[in-house]
Coordinates of C-alpha atoms in Angstrom, one line a residue:
M228 CA 0.0 0.0 0.0
S229 CA 1.5 3.4 -1.0
L230 CA 1.5 6.3 1.4
E231 CA -0.3 8.5 -1.2
K232 CA -3.3 6.1 -1.3
L233 CA -3.7 6.0 2.5
S234 CA -6.0 8.6 4.1
R235 CA -3.9 10.8 6.4
R236 CA -6.6 11.0 8.9
D237 CA -7.1 7.2 9.0
F238 CA -3.3 6.6 9.1
L239 CA -2.6 9.1 11.9
Q240 CA -5.5 7.8 14.0
K241 CA -4.3 4.2 13.7
S242 CA -0.6 4.9 14.1
G243 CA -1.3 7.1 17.0
A244 CA -2.7 4.1 18.8
L245 CA 0.7 2.5 18.8
T246 CA 2.8 5.6 19.3
G247 CA 0.9 7.2 22.1
G248 CA -1.6 9.5 20.4
T249 CA -4.7 7.5 21.3
L250 CA -5.5 6.7 24.9
P251 CA -8.9 5.0 25.1
I252 CA -8.0 2.7 27.9
M253 CA -6.9 5.8 29.9
L254 CA -10.4 7.3 29.4
A255 CA -12.2 4.1 30.0
L256 CA -10.5 3.4 33.3
G257 CA -10.7 7.0 34.6
M258 CA -6.9 7.4 34.7
L259 CA -7.0 11.2 34.3
K260 CA -5.6 12.6 37.5
S261 CA -2.5 12.1 39.6
A262 CA -2.4 11.9 43.4
P263 CA -0.4 14.8 44.8
A264 CA 1.6 14.4 48.0
L265 CA -0.1 16.4 50.7
A266 CA 0.8 17.5 54.1
F267 CA -1.7 16.0 56.6
D268 CA -1.3 18.0 59.8
L269 CA -4.8 17.8 61.3
T270 CA -5.3 19.5 64.6
G271 CA -7.5 18.4 67.5
N272 CA -8.0 15.1 69.3
G273 CA -10.5 12.3 68.7
N274 CA -10.8 11.8 72.5
G275 CA -11.4 8.1 72.0
K276 CA -14.4 8.4 69.8
S277 CA -15.0 5.1 68.0
I278 CA -14.8 4.4 64.3
V279 CA -15.5 1.0 62.8
I280 CA -13.7 0.4 59.5
L281 CA -15.0 -2.2 57.1
G282 CA -12.2 -3.7 55.0
G283 CA -8.6 -4.2 55.8
G284 CA -7.2 -3.2 52.4
I285 CA -5.0 -0.2 51.7
A286 CA -7.9 2.3 52.2
G287 CA -9.1 0.8 55.4
M288 CA -5.7 0.4 57.1
T289 CA -4.7 3.9 55.9
A290 CA -7.8 5.4 57.5
A291 CA -7.1 3.6 60.8
Y292 CA -3.5 4.6 60.7
E293 CA -4.3 8.3 60.3
L294 CA -7.2 8.2 62.8
N295 CA -5.0 6.5 65.4
K296 CA -2.7 9.5 65.2
L297 CA -5.6 11.7 66.1
G298 CA -6.7 9.7 69.1
Y299 CA -9.6 7.8 67.8
T300 CA -10.5 4.2 68.7
C301 CA -10.6 2.2 65.5
T302 CA -11.7 -1.4 64.8
I303 CA -11.0 -2.8 61.3
L304 CA -13.1 -5.8 60.2
E305 CA -11.5 -7.8 57.4
T306 CA -13.2 -10.8 56.0
R307 CA -10.1 -12.5 54.7
E308 CA -7.4 -14.3 56.7
R309 CA -4.9 -11.6 55.6
S310 CA -4.8 -7.9 55.2
G311 CA -4.1 -5.9 52.1
G312 CA -7.1 -6.6 49.9
R313 CA -6.1 -6.5 46.3
C314 CA -2.6 -5.4 47.3
W315 CA -1.5 -9.1 47.3
S316 CA 1.7 -10.8 46.3
V317 CA 1.2 -14.5 45.7
R318 CA 3.9 -16.6 47.3
N319 CA 4.5 -20.2 48.3
G320 CA 1.5 -21.3 50.4
S321 CA -0.8 -18.5 49.3
L322 CA -4.5 -19.5 49.2
S323 CA -7.4 -18.4 47.1
T324 CA -10.9 -19.7 46.5
E325 CA -13.1 -18.4 43.6
I326 CA -16.9 -18.6 43.4
T327 CA -16.8 -21.1 40.5
N328 CA -13.6 -22.9 41.5
G329 CA -12.4 -24.6 44.6
K330 CA -9.4 -23.7 46.8
Q331 CA -6.0 -23.4 45.2
Q332 CA -2.6 -23.1 46.9
A333 CA 0.5 -21.6 45.4
K334 CA 3.5 -23.9 45.2
F335 CA 6.2 -21.5 44.2
D336 CA 9.8 -21.6 45.4
N337 CA 10.1 -19.8 48.7
D338 CA 12.0 -16.8 47.3
L339 CA 9.6 -16.2 44.3
Y340 CA 6.3 -14.3 44.0
F341 CA 4.2 -12.3 41.7
N342 CA 1.9 -9.3 42.3
A343 CA -1.7 -10.5 41.7
G344 CA -3.0 -7.0 42.3
P345 CA -1.1 -3.7 41.9
S346 CA 2.4 -4.0 40.6
R347 CA 3.4 -0.5 39.5
I348 CA 3.7 3.0 41.2
P349 CA 3.8 5.9 38.8
H350 CA 6.4 8.6 39.7
H351 CA 3.6 11.2 39.9
H352 CA 1.6 9.2 42.5
Q353 CA 3.4 11.1 45.2
L354 CA 1.0 10.1 48.0
T355 CA 1.8 6.5 47.4
L356 CA 5.5 7.3 47.4
H357 CA 5.0 9.4 50.5
Y358 CA 3.5 6.4 52.4
C359 CA 6.2 4.1 51.2
K360 CA 8.8 6.5 52.6
E361 CA 6.9 7.1 55.9
L362 CA 6.3 3.4 56.4
G363 CA 9.9 2.4 55.5
V364 CA 9.1 0.4 52.4
P365 CA 12.1 0.4 50.0
L366 CA 11.4 0.8 46.3
Q367 CA 13.1 -0.2 43.1
I368 CA 12.6 0.7 39.5
Y369 CA 9.8 -1.0 37.7
N370 CA 10.6 -1.4 34.0
N371 CA 7.3 -0.9 32.3
V372 CA 8.6 0.0 28.9
N373 CA 10.8 -2.5 27.0
E374 CA 11.4 -2.0 23.3
N375 CA 12.9 -5.6 23.2
A376 CA 9.6 -7.2 24.2
Y377 CA 7.2 -8.4 21.5
Y378 CA 4.0 -7.8 19.6
F379 CA 2.2 -11.0 18.7
S380 CA -0.9 -11.0 16.5
E381 CA -2.9 -14.1 15.7
G382 CA -4.3 -13.8 12.2
K383 CA -3.7 -14.2 8.5
G384 CA -1.5 -11.3 7.6
A385 CA 2.2 -11.5 6.6
L386 CA 3.3 -10.5 10.1
S387 CA 0.7 -12.6 11.9
N388 CA 1.6 -15.6 14.1
K389 CA 5.2 -14.4 14.6
K390 CA 6.7 -12.5 17.4
I391 CA 7.9 -9.0 16.4
R392 CA 10.1 -6.8 18.6
V393 CA 8.2 -3.7 19.9
R394 CA 11.0 -1.5 18.6
E395 CA 10.5 -2.7 15.0
I396 CA 6.9 -1.7 14.9
H397 CA 7.3 1.5 16.9
N398 CA 10.1 2.8 14.6
D399 CA 8.5 1.7 11.4
L400 CA 5.3 3.4 12.2
R401 CA 7.1 6.5 13.4
G402 CA 9.1 6.5 10.2
Y403 CA 6.1 6.1 7.9
T404 CA 4.1 8.7 9.9
T405 CA 6.9 11.4 9.7
E406 CA 7.5 10.6 6.0
L407 CA 3.9 11.2 5.3
L408 CA 3.8 14.5 7.2
A409 CA 7.1 15.7 5.9
K410 CA 6.0 15.1 2.3
A411 CA 2.6 16.7 2.8
I412 CA 4.1 19.9 4.3
D413 CA 6.9 20.0 1.7
Q414 CA 4.3 19.8 -1.1
N415 CA 2.0 22.3 0.6
K416 CA -0.8 19.6 0.9
L417 CA -1.6 20.6 4.5
D418 CA -3.1 23.9 5.4
T419 CA -0.7 24.6 8.2
G420 CA -0.5 28.4 7.9
F421 CA 3.3 28.0 8.4
T422 CA 5.8 30.4 7.0
K423 CA 8.4 28.9 4.8
E424 CA 10.9 29.1 7.6
D425 CA 8.5 27.4 10.0
S426 CA 7.8 24.6 7.5
E427 CA 11.5 24.0 7.2
K428 CA 11.9 23.7 10.9
V429 CA 9.0 21.2 11.2
I430 CA 10.3 19.1 8.3
S431 CA 13.7 19.1 9.9
W432 CA 12.3 17.9 13.1
L433 CA 10.2 15.2 11.4
M434 CA 13.2 13.9 9.6
A435 CA 15.1 13.6 12.8
E436 CA 12.2 12.1 14.7
G437 CA 11.4 9.5 12.1
G438 CA 14.9 8.8 10.9
L439 CA 14.2 9.9 7.4
D440 CA 16.9 10.1 4.7
P441 CA 17.7 13.4 2.8
D442 CA 14.8 12.6 0.3
K443 CA 12.4 12.4 3.3
L444 CA 12.0 8.7 2.9
Y445 CA 11.9 6.2 5.7
K446 CA 14.5 3.5 5.5
A447 CA 15.6 1.2 8.3
S448 CA 18.3 2.3 10.7
A449 CA 19.8 0.9 13.9
R450 CA 16.8 2.3 15.7
R451 CA 14.8 -0.8 14.9
G452 CA 17.6 -3.3 15.7
Y453 CA 20.0 -5.7 14.1
I454 CA 19.7 -9.1 12.6
E455 CA 23.5 -9.4 13.1
Q456 CA 24.9 -7.5 16.1
P457 CA 28.0 -5.3 15.7
G458 CA 31.1 -6.8 17.1
P459 CA 34.9 -6.8 16.9
K460 CA 37.2 -6.2 13.9
N461 CA 35.1 -6.0 10.7
R462 CA 31.8 -7.0 12.2
S463 CA 29.8 -3.8 11.6
G464 CA 26.4 -5.4 12.2
K465 CA 23.5 -5.9 9.8
I466 CA 20.4 -3.8 10.2
S467 CA 17.0 -5.5 9.8
D468 CA 14.7 -4.4 7.0
P469 CA 11.6 -2.4 7.8
Y470 CA 8.2 -4.0 7.4
T471 CA 6.0 -2.4 4.7
L472 CA 3.0 -0.4 5.7
S473 CA 0.7 -2.9 4.0
E474 CA 2.3 -5.7 6.0
I475 CA 1.7 -3.9 9.3
L476 CA -1.9 -3.0 8.4
G477 CA -2.7 -6.5 7.3
S478 CA -1.4 -8.2 10.4
G479 CA -3.7 -6.6 13.0
L480 CA -1.0 -4.6 14.7
M481 CA -3.0 -1.4 14.2
E482 CA -6.3 -2.9 15.4
P483 CA -8.0 -2.2 18.8
D484 CA -6.4 -5.2 20.5
F485 CA -3.1 -3.3 20.5
Y486 CA -4.4 0.1 21.3
N487 CA -3.7 -0.3 25.0
V488 CA 0.1 -0.6 24.7
A489 CA 0.0 2.8 26.5
E490 CA 3.6 3.3 27.4
Y491 CA 3.1 6.9 26.5
T492 CA 0.0 7.1 28.6
Y493 CA 0.5 9.5 31.5
E494 CA -0.1 6.9 34.2
L495 CA 2.4 4.5 32.7
Q496 CA 5.2 6.8 31.8
M497 CA 8.6 6.1 33.3
T498 CA 9.9 6.4 35.9
M499 CA 7.8 3.7 37.7
F500 CA 8.5 2.0 40.9
Q501 CA 7.7 -1.2 42.8
A502 CA 8.2 -2.3 46.4
V503 CA 11.3 -4.4 47.0
G504 CA 10.2 -8.0 47.7
G505 CA 6.6 -7.6 46.5
M506 CA 3.9 -4.9 46.6
D507 CA 2.4 -6.7 49.6
Q508 CA 5.3 -5.1 51.6
I509 CA 3.2 -1.9 51.6
A510 CA 0.2 -3.6 53.1
K511 CA 2.3 -5.4 55.6
A512 CA 4.0 -2.2 56.7
L513 CA 0.5 -0.6 57.2
E514 CA -0.7 -3.7 59.1
K515 CA 2.2 -3.4 61.6
K516 CA 0.9 0.1 62.4
V517 CA -2.7 -1.0 62.9
A518 CA -2.3 -4.5 64.1
A519 CA -4.0 -3.8 67.4
N520 CA -7.1 -2.5 65.5
L521 CA -7.4 -5.3 63.0
K522 CA -9.7 -8.3 63.2
L523 CA -9.2 -10.9 60.4
N524 CA -11.7 -13.6 59.4
A525 CA -14.4 -11.1 60.3
K526 CA -17.1 -11.2 57.6
V527 CA -19.6 -8.2 57.7
D528 CA -23.2 -9.3 57.7
S529 CA -25.1 -6.0 58.2
I530 CA -24.6 -2.3 58.5
T531 CA -27.2 -0.3 60.4
N532 CA -27.2 3.5 60.8
L533 CA -28.8 4.2 64.2
D534 CA -30.2 7.5 65.4
Q535 CA -26.9 8.0 67.1
G536 CA -23.9 6.0 65.8
V537 CA -23.8 2.8 63.7
K538 CA -24.1 -0.9 64.4
V539 CA -22.3 -3.6 62.4
T540 CA -22.9 -7.3 62.8
Y541 CA -20.2 -9.7 61.6
T542 CA -19.2 -13.4 61.8
E543 CA -15.8 -14.1 63.3
K544 CA -14.7 -17.7 63.1
G545 CA -18.3 -18.9 62.9
V546 CA -19.6 -16.8 65.8
S547 CA -22.0 -14.0 65.2
K548 CA -20.9 -10.7 66.8
S549 CA -21.7 -7.0 66.7
I550 CA -20.0 -3.7 67.3
T551 CA -21.4 -0.2 67.7
A552 CA -19.4 2.9 67.0
D553 CA -19.8 6.6 66.5
L554 CA -19.1 6.4 62.8
C555 CA -18.4 3.8 60.1
I556 CA -16.0 4.0 57.2
C557 CA -16.9 1.4 54.6
T558 CA -14.2 0.4 52.1
I559 CA -15.9 -2.9 50.9
P560 CA -15.9 -3.2 47.1
L561 CA -19.3 -2.2 45.9
P562 CA -20.3 -5.5 44.2
V563 CA -19.7 -7.2 47.6
L564 CA -21.4 -4.4 49.6
S565 CA -24.4 -4.9 47.4
N566 CA -25.0 -8.3 49.0
I567 CA -24.7 -7.0 52.6
N568 CA -27.8 -6.0 54.5
H569 CA -28.0 -2.3 55.3
N570 CA -30.4 0.6 55.8
F571 CA -28.8 3.1 53.5
S572 CA -30.8 5.7 51.5
G573 CA -32.3 4.9 48.1
D574 CA -29.8 6.9 46.2
V575 CA -26.8 5.2 47.9
S576 CA -28.4 1.7 47.6
R577 CA -28.9 2.2 43.9
S578 CA -25.4 3.4 43.4
I579 CA -24.0 0.4 45.2
D580 CA -26.3 -2.1 43.4
F581 CA -25.5 -0.8 39.9
A582 CA -21.8 -0.2 40.3
S583 CA -19.6 -1.5 37.4
Y584 CA -16.3 -3.2 38.1
I585 CA -13.9 -4.5 35.4
Q586 CA -13.3 -8.2 34.9
T587 CA -9.6 -8.9 35.0
S588 CA -7.3 -11.9 35.5
K589 CA -3.7 -12.6 36.1
M590 CA -1.6 -15.8 36.1
G591 CA 1.9 -16.3 37.5
L592 CA 4.1 -18.9 35.8
Q593 CA 7.3 -20.1 37.5
F594 CA 10.1 -21.4 35.3
K595 CA 13.3 -23.3 36.0
R596 CA 15.3 -20.6 34.3
R597 CA 14.8 -17.0 33.2
F598 CA 14.9 -17.9 29.4
W599 CA 13.4 -14.5 28.5
E600 CA 16.6 -12.9 29.7
E601 CA 19.1 -15.6 28.8
D602 CA 17.7 -16.4 25.3
E603 CA 15.9 -13.2 24.3
A604 CA 17.5 -10.4 26.3
I605 CA 14.1 -9.3 27.7
Y606 CA 14.6 -7.6 31.1
G607 CA 11.2 -6.4 32.3
G608 CA 8.5 -4.9 30.2
I609 CA 5.5 -6.3 28.4
T610 CA 4.7 -8.4 25.4
H611 CA 1.3 -7.5 23.8
T612 CA -1.0 -10.0 22.1
N613 CA -4.4 -10.0 20.5
N614 CA -5.3 -13.4 21.9
E615 CA -6.7 -14.4 25.3
L616 CA -3.4 -13.6 27.1
T617 CA -3.5 -9.9 26.2
Q618 CA -0.3 -9.2 27.9
I619 CA 2.8 -11.1 29.2
F620 CA 4.7 -9.2 31.9
Y621 CA 8.4 -9.9 32.6
P622 CA 9.7 -9.4 36.2
S623 CA 11.6 -6.2 37.0
N624 CA 13.5 -7.8 39.9
D625 CA 16.2 -10.5 40.5
Y626 CA 17.7 -9.9 37.0
Q627 CA 20.0 -12.8 36.0
G628 CA 18.7 -15.0 38.8
K629 CA 18.3 -18.7 38.4
K630 CA 14.5 -18.9 38.3
G631 CA 11.7 -16.5 37.9
I632 CA 7.9 -15.9 37.7
L633 CA 6.4 -14.0 34.7
L634 CA 2.8 -13.0 34.3
G635 CA 1.5 -15.5 31.8
Y636 CA -1.5 -13.3 31.1
Y637 CA -3.0 -10.1 32.3
N638 CA -6.4 -9.6 30.5
F639 CA -9.6 -7.6 30.8
N640 CA -13.3 -7.6 30.0
D641 CA -14.5 -10.3 27.6
K642 CA -11.1 -12.1 27.5
A643 CA -10.9 -12.1 31.3
K644 CA -14.4 -13.4 31.5
A645 CA -13.7 -16.3 29.1
V646 CA -10.5 -17.2 31.0
G647 CA -12.1 -16.8 34.4
D648 CA -14.9 -19.2 33.5
L649 CA -12.3 -21.9 33.0
S650 CA -11.0 -24.3 35.7
Y651 CA -7.6 -23.6 37.1
Q652 CA -6.1 -26.4 35.1
D653 CA -7.8 -25.2 31.8
R654 CA -6.5 -21.7 32.5
L655 CA -3.0 -23.1 32.8
T656 CA -3.4 -25.2 29.6
L657 CA -4.5 -22.0 27.8
A658 CA -1.6 -19.9 29.2
L659 CA 1.0 -22.5 28.2
S660 CA -0.5 -23.2 24.8
K661 CA -0.8 -19.5 23.8
G662 CA 2.4 -18.5 25.5
S663 CA 4.4 -21.2 23.7
L664 CA 3.6 -19.5 20.4
I665 CA 5.8 -16.7 21.6
H666 CA 8.2 -18.5 23.9
P667 CA 8.6 -22.2 22.9
Q668 CA 10.8 -22.6 26.0
Y669 CA 7.6 -22.9 28.1
A670 CA 7.4 -26.7 27.4
N671 CA 10.8 -27.5 29.0
E672 CA 11.1 -24.8 31.6
F673 CA 7.6 -24.6 33.2
E674 CA 7.3 -25.6 36.9
N675 CA 4.3 -24.1 38.7
A676 CA 1.4 -21.7 38.3
F677 CA -1.3 -19.7 40.2
S678 CA -4.2 -17.8 38.7
V679 CA -6.4 -15.0 40.0
S680 CA -9.6 -13.9 38.3
W681 CA -10.6 -10.9 40.5
H682 CA -14.2 -10.9 39.3
K683 CA -14.4 -14.5 40.7
V684 CA -12.9 -13.7 44.1
P685 CA -15.9 -13.5 46.5
E686 CA -14.2 -10.7 48.6
N687 CA -13.9 -8.5 45.5
L688 CA -16.1 -9.5 42.6
G689 CA -14.2 -7.3 40.2
G690 CA -10.8 -5.7 39.6
W691 CA -11.6 -2.0 40.0
A692 CA -14.5 0.5 39.5
V693 CA -15.3 1.7 36.0
Y694 CA -17.4 4.7 35.4
T695 CA -19.0 6.5 32.4
S696 CA -19.4 10.2 32.2
E697 CA -23.0 9.7 33.2
T698 CA -22.4 7.4 36.2
R699 CA -19.7 9.9 37.5
K700 CA -22.6 12.4 37.8
T701 CA -25.0 10.0 39.5
Q702 CA -23.7 6.8 41.2
Y703 CA -20.3 8.3 42.0
Q704 CA -21.7 11.5 43.5
A705 CA -24.1 9.7 45.8
L706 CA -21.2 7.8 47.5
L707 CA -19.0 10.8 48.0
K708 CA -21.3 12.0 50.8
P709 CA -21.8 10.1 54.1
D710 CA -25.1 8.2 54.5
K711 CA -25.9 9.4 58.0
Q712 CA -23.1 7.8 60.1
T713 CA -21.5 5.7 57.3
Y714 CA -18.8 7.1 55.1
F715 CA -17.5 5.3 52.0
A716 CA -13.8 5.1 50.9
G717 CA -11.6 3.2 48.4
E718 CA -10.2 3.6 44.9
H719 CA -13.8 3.5 43.6
L720 CA -14.4 7.0 45.1
T721 CA -11.6 8.7 43.2
Y722 CA -10.5 9.5 39.7
L723 CA -7.5 7.1 40.3
N724 CA -9.4 3.9 39.8
A725 CA -7.1 0.8 39.6
W726 CA -4.3 2.4 41.5
M727 CA -3.2 2.3 45.2
A728 CA -3.1 6.1 45.0
G729 CA -6.9 6.0 44.8
A730 CA -7.1 4.1 48.1
F731 CA -4.6 6.4 49.8
E732 CA -6.3 9.5 48.6
S733 CA -9.8 8.4 49.4
A734 CA -8.8 7.3 52.9
R735 CA -7.2 10.6 53.7
S736 CA -10.2 12.5 52.3
V737 CA -12.6 10.6 54.5
V738 CA -10.4 10.9 57.5
A739 CA -10.5 14.7 57.1
D740 CA -14.3 14.6 56.8
V741 CA -14.7 12.4 59.8
H742 CA -12.4 14.4 61.9
A743 CA -14.1 17.6 60.8
R744 CA -17.4 16.2 61.9
L745 CA -16.4 14.7 65.2
S746 CA -14.1 17.6 66.3
E747 CA -16.5 20.2 65.0
Q748 CA -13.8 21.9 62.8
R749 CA -14.0 23.2 59.3
I750 CA -11.5 21.1 57.4
A751 CA -11.3 20.9 53.6
Y752 CA -9.3 18.2 51.9
P753 CA -6.6 18.5 50.6
T754 CA -5.4 20.3 53.7
T755 CA -2.3 22.0 52.4
E756 CA -0.3 21.8 49.2
S757 CA 2.9 19.8 49.1
K758 CA 6.2 21.5 49.2
G759 CA 7.6 19.1 46.7

């Protein structure tokens, strides 16, 4: 296909999907705002007034941690046998039971793990970074972008059913895009309003950006890699040839399945971080601070707003119990809360009952050796596919170690539903079968696996909240306000859905509201701007 015959609008829209210009997943998931680091110097004292907190995840424990500092008496009720909620690193012995599958137990080597929930911290999620620093959780770089990982498209095109390095597609599309624009500007085919001097500056930039030759043509350079690496003496290296535009278009690599590569998305731009030793180290550090407040294996049965205070009934180790408090902070995921008895108002009840959460699944695969590093020089990053796997994540820790766990799939929506409906064994069969198309080493190197379909986990029933512009105006707004003595908190009550930053921000916001109410102060959140 020639550049002249391709609609500029169509080409730019499609190529933008792979080079950072189109961000539908960002919009769909509400990833539009960052969490600023804020001073949180509230004055006054809780004087022992009681708060019952439902859910021992990041939001619930953060709320208790901050309220404890102010002198409140907190009790956290957590239905699981562990704290952390979705902030969970699966290790040897980890247990999970899903609503359509029985119990499974991880059998990884003792020094290995994978993050079943959050795995990345953006550099601009300053509040998350603040808590890691305050709680003494060491961080390391998370390699989210790796041009040496792959695209893999199942289909019938010339480039289908073969793994292609990310850098090859990125640079070819960048080259063809800049060639198209440079030619159009040079031939006055775009109504830019540029002066001749401005046009020359833009064309010069386009030629440098796309690696164009003096004739404004895109030809392969070392940017897209070598088929023979440079070396000693006369070994100059051999550059790989570019794919034609028609080959790229015919192989599905510009279709919606690949639109979420998103390394240029604001939320996923480097630098990113992860907790050393697993993201659960953040939850464990919080748990140490609130251990005296935390009741595990305490399943909430009902929430009742009283004329004064609130009453919560729960089952702890098979025994029915109740607790009354001045106020309640509920961080229970909305699909779970929908099945708990309560006497909330009609607007709040409807918002809870009709909340939408994403379906999403992950699987950790342990291998005898780190073949992705040893054989293919892939250190961290993501391989993107259009099949059920969607994404394969390579670990950003323990480089050049003996063994490792990679994410065999990380998928969403219909693909996550289809995979989640499978048995644990059938999920593994699928992951190994599809993954072997990219990494044939799977067959000889695989050892153990563990899968989590969050929409099948009874304590969650979904990955994270998803809103439309309309539900932001209705359901979302109803839950931002307290229902009498019950406040709601969690990532689902922020514009930071799917991120720990949402849980931290929401917890702080609700703590400010609760303290304002009980101490009879006028407090607006955020309290003061960060100094940096």
